[in-house]
Short mmCIF file of C-alpha atoms in Angstrom, two decimals:
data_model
loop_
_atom_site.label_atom_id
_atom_site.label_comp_id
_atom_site.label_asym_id
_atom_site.label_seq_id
_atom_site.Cartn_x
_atom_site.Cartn_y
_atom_site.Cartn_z
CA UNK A 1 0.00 0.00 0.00
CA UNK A 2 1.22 3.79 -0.46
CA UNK A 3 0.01 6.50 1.18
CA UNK A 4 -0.29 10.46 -0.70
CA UNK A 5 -0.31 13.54 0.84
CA UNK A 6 -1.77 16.01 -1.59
CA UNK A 7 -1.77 19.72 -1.04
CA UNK A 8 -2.22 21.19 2.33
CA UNK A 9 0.35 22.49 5.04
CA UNK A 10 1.50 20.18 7.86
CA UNK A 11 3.19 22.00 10.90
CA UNK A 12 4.59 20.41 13.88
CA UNK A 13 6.67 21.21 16.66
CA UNK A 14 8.80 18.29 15.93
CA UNK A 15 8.64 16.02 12.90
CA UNK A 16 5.68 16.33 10.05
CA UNK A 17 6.48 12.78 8.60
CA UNK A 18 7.92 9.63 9.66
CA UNK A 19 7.76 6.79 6.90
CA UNK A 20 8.56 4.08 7.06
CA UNK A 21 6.40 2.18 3.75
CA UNK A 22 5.59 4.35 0.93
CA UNK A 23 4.49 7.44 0.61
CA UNK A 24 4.48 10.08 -2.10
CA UNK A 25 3.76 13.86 -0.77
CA UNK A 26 2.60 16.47 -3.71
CA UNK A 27 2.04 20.21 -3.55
CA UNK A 28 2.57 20.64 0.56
CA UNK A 29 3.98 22.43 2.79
CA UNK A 30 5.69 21.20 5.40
CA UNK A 31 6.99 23.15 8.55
CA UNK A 32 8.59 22.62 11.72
CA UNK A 33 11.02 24.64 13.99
CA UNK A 34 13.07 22.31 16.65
CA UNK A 35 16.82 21.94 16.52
CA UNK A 36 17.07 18.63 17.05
CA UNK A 37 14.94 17.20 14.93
CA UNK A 38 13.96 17.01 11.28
CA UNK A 39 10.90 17.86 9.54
CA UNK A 40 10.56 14.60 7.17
CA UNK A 41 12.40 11.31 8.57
CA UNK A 42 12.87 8.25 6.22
CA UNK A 43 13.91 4.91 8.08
CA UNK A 44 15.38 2.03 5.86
CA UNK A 45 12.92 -0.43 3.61
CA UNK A 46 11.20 2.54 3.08
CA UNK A 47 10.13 4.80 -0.30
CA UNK A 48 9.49 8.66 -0.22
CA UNK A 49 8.50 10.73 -3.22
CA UNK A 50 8.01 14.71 -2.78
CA UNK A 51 7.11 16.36 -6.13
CA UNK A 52 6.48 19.97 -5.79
CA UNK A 53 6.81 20.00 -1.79
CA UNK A 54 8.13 23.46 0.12
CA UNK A 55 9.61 22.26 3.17
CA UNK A 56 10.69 24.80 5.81
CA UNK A 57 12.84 23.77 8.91
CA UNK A 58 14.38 26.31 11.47
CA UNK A 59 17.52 25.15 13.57
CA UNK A 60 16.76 21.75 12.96
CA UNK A 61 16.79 19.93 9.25
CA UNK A 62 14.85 19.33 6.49
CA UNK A 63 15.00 15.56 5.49
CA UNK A 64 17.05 12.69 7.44
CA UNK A 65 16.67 9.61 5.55
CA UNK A 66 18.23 6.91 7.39
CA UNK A 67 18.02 3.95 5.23
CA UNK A 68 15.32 3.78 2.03
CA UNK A 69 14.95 5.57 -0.90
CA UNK A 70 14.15 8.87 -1.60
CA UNK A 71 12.98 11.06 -5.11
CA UNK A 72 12.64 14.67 -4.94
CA UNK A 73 10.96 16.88 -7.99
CA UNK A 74 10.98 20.55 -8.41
CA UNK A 75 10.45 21.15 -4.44
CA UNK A 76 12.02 24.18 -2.52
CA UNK A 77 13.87 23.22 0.78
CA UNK A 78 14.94 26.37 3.28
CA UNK A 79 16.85 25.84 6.45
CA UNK A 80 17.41 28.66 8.46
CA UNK A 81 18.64 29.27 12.06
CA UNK A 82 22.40 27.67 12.48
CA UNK A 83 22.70 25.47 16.12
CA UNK A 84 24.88 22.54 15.02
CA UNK A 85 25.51 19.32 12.39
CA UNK A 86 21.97 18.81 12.34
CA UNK A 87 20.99 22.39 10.54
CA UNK A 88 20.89 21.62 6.77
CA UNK A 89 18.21 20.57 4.23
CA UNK A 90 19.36 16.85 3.31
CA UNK A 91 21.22 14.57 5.72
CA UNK A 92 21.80 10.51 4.59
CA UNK A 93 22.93 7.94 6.44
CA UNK A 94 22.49 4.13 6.79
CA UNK A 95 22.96 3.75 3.13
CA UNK A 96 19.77 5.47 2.33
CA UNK A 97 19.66 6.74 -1.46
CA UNK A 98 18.28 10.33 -2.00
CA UNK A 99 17.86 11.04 -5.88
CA UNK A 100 17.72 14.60 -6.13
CA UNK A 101 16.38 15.11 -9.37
CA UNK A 102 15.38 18.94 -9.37
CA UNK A 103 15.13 21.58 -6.50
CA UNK A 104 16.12 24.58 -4.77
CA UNK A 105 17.94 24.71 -1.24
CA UNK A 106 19.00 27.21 1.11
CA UNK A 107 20.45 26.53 4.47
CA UNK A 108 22.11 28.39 7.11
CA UNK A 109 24.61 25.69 7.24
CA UNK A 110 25.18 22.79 5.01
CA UNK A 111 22.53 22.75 1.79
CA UNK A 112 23.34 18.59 1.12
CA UNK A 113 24.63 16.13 3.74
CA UNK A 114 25.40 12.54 2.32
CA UNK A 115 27.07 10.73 4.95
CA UNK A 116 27.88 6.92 4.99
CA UNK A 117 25.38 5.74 1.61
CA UNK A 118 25.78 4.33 -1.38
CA UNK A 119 25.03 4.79 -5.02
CA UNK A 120 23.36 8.17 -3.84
CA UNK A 121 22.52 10.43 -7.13
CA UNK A 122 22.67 14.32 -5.97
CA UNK A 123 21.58 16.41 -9.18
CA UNK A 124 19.75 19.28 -10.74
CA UNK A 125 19.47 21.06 -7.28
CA UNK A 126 20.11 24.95 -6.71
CA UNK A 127 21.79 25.99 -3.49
CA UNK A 128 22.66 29.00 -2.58
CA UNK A 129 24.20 31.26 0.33
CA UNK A 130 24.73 28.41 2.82
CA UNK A 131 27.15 29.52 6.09
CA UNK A 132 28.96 26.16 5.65
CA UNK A 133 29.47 23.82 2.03
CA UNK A 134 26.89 23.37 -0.67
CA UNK A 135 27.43 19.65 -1.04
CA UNK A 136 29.10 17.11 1.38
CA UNK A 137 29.77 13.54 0.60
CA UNK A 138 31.09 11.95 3.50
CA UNK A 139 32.13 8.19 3.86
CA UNK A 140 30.31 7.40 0.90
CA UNK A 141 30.13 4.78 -2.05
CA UNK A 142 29.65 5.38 -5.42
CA UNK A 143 28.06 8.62 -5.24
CA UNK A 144 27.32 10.58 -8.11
CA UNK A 145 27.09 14.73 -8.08
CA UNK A 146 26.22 16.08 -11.26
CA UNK A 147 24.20 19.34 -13.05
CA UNK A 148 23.62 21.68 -9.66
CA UNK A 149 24.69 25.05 -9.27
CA UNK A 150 26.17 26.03 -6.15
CA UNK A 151 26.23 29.88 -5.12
CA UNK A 152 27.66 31.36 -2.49
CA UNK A 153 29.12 29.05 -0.13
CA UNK A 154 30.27 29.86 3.02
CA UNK A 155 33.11 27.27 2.96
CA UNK A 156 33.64 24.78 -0.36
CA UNK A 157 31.04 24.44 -3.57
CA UNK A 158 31.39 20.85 -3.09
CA UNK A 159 33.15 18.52 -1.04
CA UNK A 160 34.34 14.51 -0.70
CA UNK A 161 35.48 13.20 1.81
CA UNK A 162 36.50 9.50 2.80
CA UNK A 163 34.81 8.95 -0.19
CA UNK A 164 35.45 6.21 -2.48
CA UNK A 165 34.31 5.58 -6.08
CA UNK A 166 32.37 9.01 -5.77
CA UNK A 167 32.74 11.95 -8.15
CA UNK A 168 31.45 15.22 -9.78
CA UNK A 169 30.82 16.29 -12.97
CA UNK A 170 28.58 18.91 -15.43
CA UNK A 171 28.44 21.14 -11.37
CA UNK A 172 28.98 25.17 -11.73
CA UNK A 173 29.98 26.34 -8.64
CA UNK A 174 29.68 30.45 -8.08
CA UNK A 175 31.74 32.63 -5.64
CA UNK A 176 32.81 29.78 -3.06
CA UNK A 177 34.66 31.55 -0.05
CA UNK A 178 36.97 28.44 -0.18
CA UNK A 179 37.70 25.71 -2.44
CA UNK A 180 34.99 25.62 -5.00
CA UNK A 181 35.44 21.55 -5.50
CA UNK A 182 37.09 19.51 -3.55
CA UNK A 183 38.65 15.87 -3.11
CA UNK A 184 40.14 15.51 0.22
CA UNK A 185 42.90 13.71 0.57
CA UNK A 186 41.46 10.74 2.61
CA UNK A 187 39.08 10.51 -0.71
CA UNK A 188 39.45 7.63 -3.01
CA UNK A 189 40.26 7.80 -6.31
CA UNK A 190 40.72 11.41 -6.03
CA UNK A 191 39.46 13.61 -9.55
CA UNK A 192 40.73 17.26 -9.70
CA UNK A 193 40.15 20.08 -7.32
CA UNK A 194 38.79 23.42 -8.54
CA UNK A 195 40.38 26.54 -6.59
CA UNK A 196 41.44 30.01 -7.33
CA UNK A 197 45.08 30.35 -5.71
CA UNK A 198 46.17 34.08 -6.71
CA UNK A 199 44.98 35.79 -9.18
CA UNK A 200 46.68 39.74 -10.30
CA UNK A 201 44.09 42.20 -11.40
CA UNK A 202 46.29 46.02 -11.83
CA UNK A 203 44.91 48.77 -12.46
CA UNK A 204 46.44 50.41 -16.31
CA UNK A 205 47.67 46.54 -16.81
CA UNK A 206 47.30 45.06 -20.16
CA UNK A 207 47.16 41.72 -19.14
CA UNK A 208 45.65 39.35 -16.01
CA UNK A 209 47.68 36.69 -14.43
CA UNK A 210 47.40 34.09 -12.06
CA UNK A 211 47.86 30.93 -10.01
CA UNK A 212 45.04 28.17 -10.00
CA UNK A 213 45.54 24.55 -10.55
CA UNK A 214 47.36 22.59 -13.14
CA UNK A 215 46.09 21.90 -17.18
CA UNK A 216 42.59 23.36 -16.67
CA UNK A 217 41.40 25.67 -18.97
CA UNK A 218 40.54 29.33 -17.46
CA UNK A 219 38.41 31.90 -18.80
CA UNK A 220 38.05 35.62 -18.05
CA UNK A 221 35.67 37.90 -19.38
CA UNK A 222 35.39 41.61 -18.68
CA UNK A 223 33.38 44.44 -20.67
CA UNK A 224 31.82 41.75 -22.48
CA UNK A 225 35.31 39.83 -23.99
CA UNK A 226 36.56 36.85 -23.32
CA UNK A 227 40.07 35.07 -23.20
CA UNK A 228 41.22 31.73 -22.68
CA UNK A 229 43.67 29.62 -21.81
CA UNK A 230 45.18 26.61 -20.52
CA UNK A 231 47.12 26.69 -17.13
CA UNK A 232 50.55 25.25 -17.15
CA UNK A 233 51.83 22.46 -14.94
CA UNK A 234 52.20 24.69 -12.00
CA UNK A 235 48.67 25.84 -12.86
CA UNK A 236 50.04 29.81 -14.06
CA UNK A 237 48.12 31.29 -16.87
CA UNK A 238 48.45 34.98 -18.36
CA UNK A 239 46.02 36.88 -20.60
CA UNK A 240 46.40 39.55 -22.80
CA UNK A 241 43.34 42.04 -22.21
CA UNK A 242 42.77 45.83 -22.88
CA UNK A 243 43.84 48.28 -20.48
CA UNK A 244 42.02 47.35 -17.27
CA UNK A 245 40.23 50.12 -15.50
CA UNK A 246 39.83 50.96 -12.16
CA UNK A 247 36.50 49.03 -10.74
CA UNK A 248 36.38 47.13 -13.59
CA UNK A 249 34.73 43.71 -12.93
CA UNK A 250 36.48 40.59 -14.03
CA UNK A 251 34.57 36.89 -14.05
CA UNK A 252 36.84 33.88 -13.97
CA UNK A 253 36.06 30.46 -14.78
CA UNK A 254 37.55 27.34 -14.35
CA UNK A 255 36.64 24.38 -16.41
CA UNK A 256 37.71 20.60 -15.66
CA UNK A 257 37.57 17.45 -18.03
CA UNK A 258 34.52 16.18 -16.35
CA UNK A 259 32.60 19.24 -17.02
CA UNK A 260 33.05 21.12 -13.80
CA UNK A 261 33.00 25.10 -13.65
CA UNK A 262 34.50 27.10 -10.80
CA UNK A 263 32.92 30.51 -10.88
CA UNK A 264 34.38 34.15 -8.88
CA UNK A 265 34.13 37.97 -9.74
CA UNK A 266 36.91 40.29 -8.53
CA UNK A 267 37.22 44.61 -8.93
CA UNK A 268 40.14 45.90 -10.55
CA UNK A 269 41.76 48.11 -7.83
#
């Protein structure tokens, strides 16, 4: 048997859903406000589908699925309020599956939180201006991150960690404070990091420098033209541009072989 939810708002004080069966939730919105809990929970043996679902979640989280298998469409997750691990939109654990398949999060913390699952699919999601990272993969197994855009992260865009057999590909990540993608070094079979090291922006220079990684190709555009180029082994890279101006803005972009952009603006001072 599966039960649907369709339309209406649930609010709770703690949890709005447990499941443990199957259950598909359409066109709801779900709200709860308790720091240690979550407002959907998802225990293993267990299916969830939310198609067009707003769920909002202050201090505590938006979905825990501990075990099972979850599918999210076009739904709108917001954590706000930061207390502690628990404050993001998506935790996994128990190797539970979430396919994300299209979305938009915001947290005050983390956005997605994939810890200890396998074969986990995280794609198409938006999410943007979270204190912490956009995307963790922790202790994970073939785990695939691909298509979501990634703005403003407090920490890294994306990052794995004691991962193995996991990667990320077709991801634009915009104005990460830290490294936009990353591979920690306990990660298996490590793919390449995406990171802006130094880059030289002079005011009445004719050209814009820089250190990022190794034999990816960087791009920056300003007043509308853009120049390419590979980096070199150490990951330098020069560009010939016109005279830059004072408070000129310059976009860079970093682009890896699995489809990957790294995204930041800077001023010309």
């Amino acid at each position: 048997a599966t039960t649907t939810i369709t339309g209406g708002t649930l609010r709770a004080n703690y949890a709005c859903v447990f499941n443990s069966g199957n259950m598909n939730i359409e066109n709801a919105l779900l709200t709860s406000g308790d720091k240690y809990w979550n407002v959907i929970k998802v225990f293993g043996g267990s299916n969830l589908v939310l198609r067009n679902v707003t769920v909002n979640a202050q201090y505590g989280g938006g979905i825990e699925v501990n075990g099972g298998i979850v599918d999210i469409y076009d739904s709108v997750f917001t954590q706000t309020g930061y207390y502690d691990h628990n404050s993001m939109n998506i935790a996994v654990s128990s190797n539970g599956t979430v396919n994300v398949h299209s979305g938009s999060f915001n947290s005050d913390n983390f956005g997605v939180y994939v810890f200890a699952s396998n074969q986990a699919l995280v794609q198409k999601n938006t999410i943007q201006n979270t204190k912490s990272t956009g995307i963790v993969i922790q202790k994970g197994t073939r785990i695939k991150v691909k298509n979501n855009t990634v703005k403003k992260a407090g920490k890294y865009g994306i990052l794995f960690t004691k991962t193995k057999k996991s990667s990320a590909s077709s991801n634009k990540i915009t104005s990460a404070k830290n490294i936009s993608l990353c591979y920690s070094k306990d990660a298996k079979n490590r793919k390449q990091n995406l990171y802006f090291l130094k880059l030289d922006l002079k005011k009445g220079a004719k050209k814009i420098s820089g250190r990022v990684i190794s034999k990816v190709k960087v791009f920056a555009t300003v007043n509308g033209k853009t120049k390419t180029k590979k980096t070199s082994k150490k990951g330098k890279f020069s560009l010939s541009v016109k005279k830059l101006k004072k408070g000129s803005l310059v976009k860079f972009t970093l682009k890896d072989s699995l489809g990957n952009q790294a995204v930041i603006y800077r001023k010309v001072k």
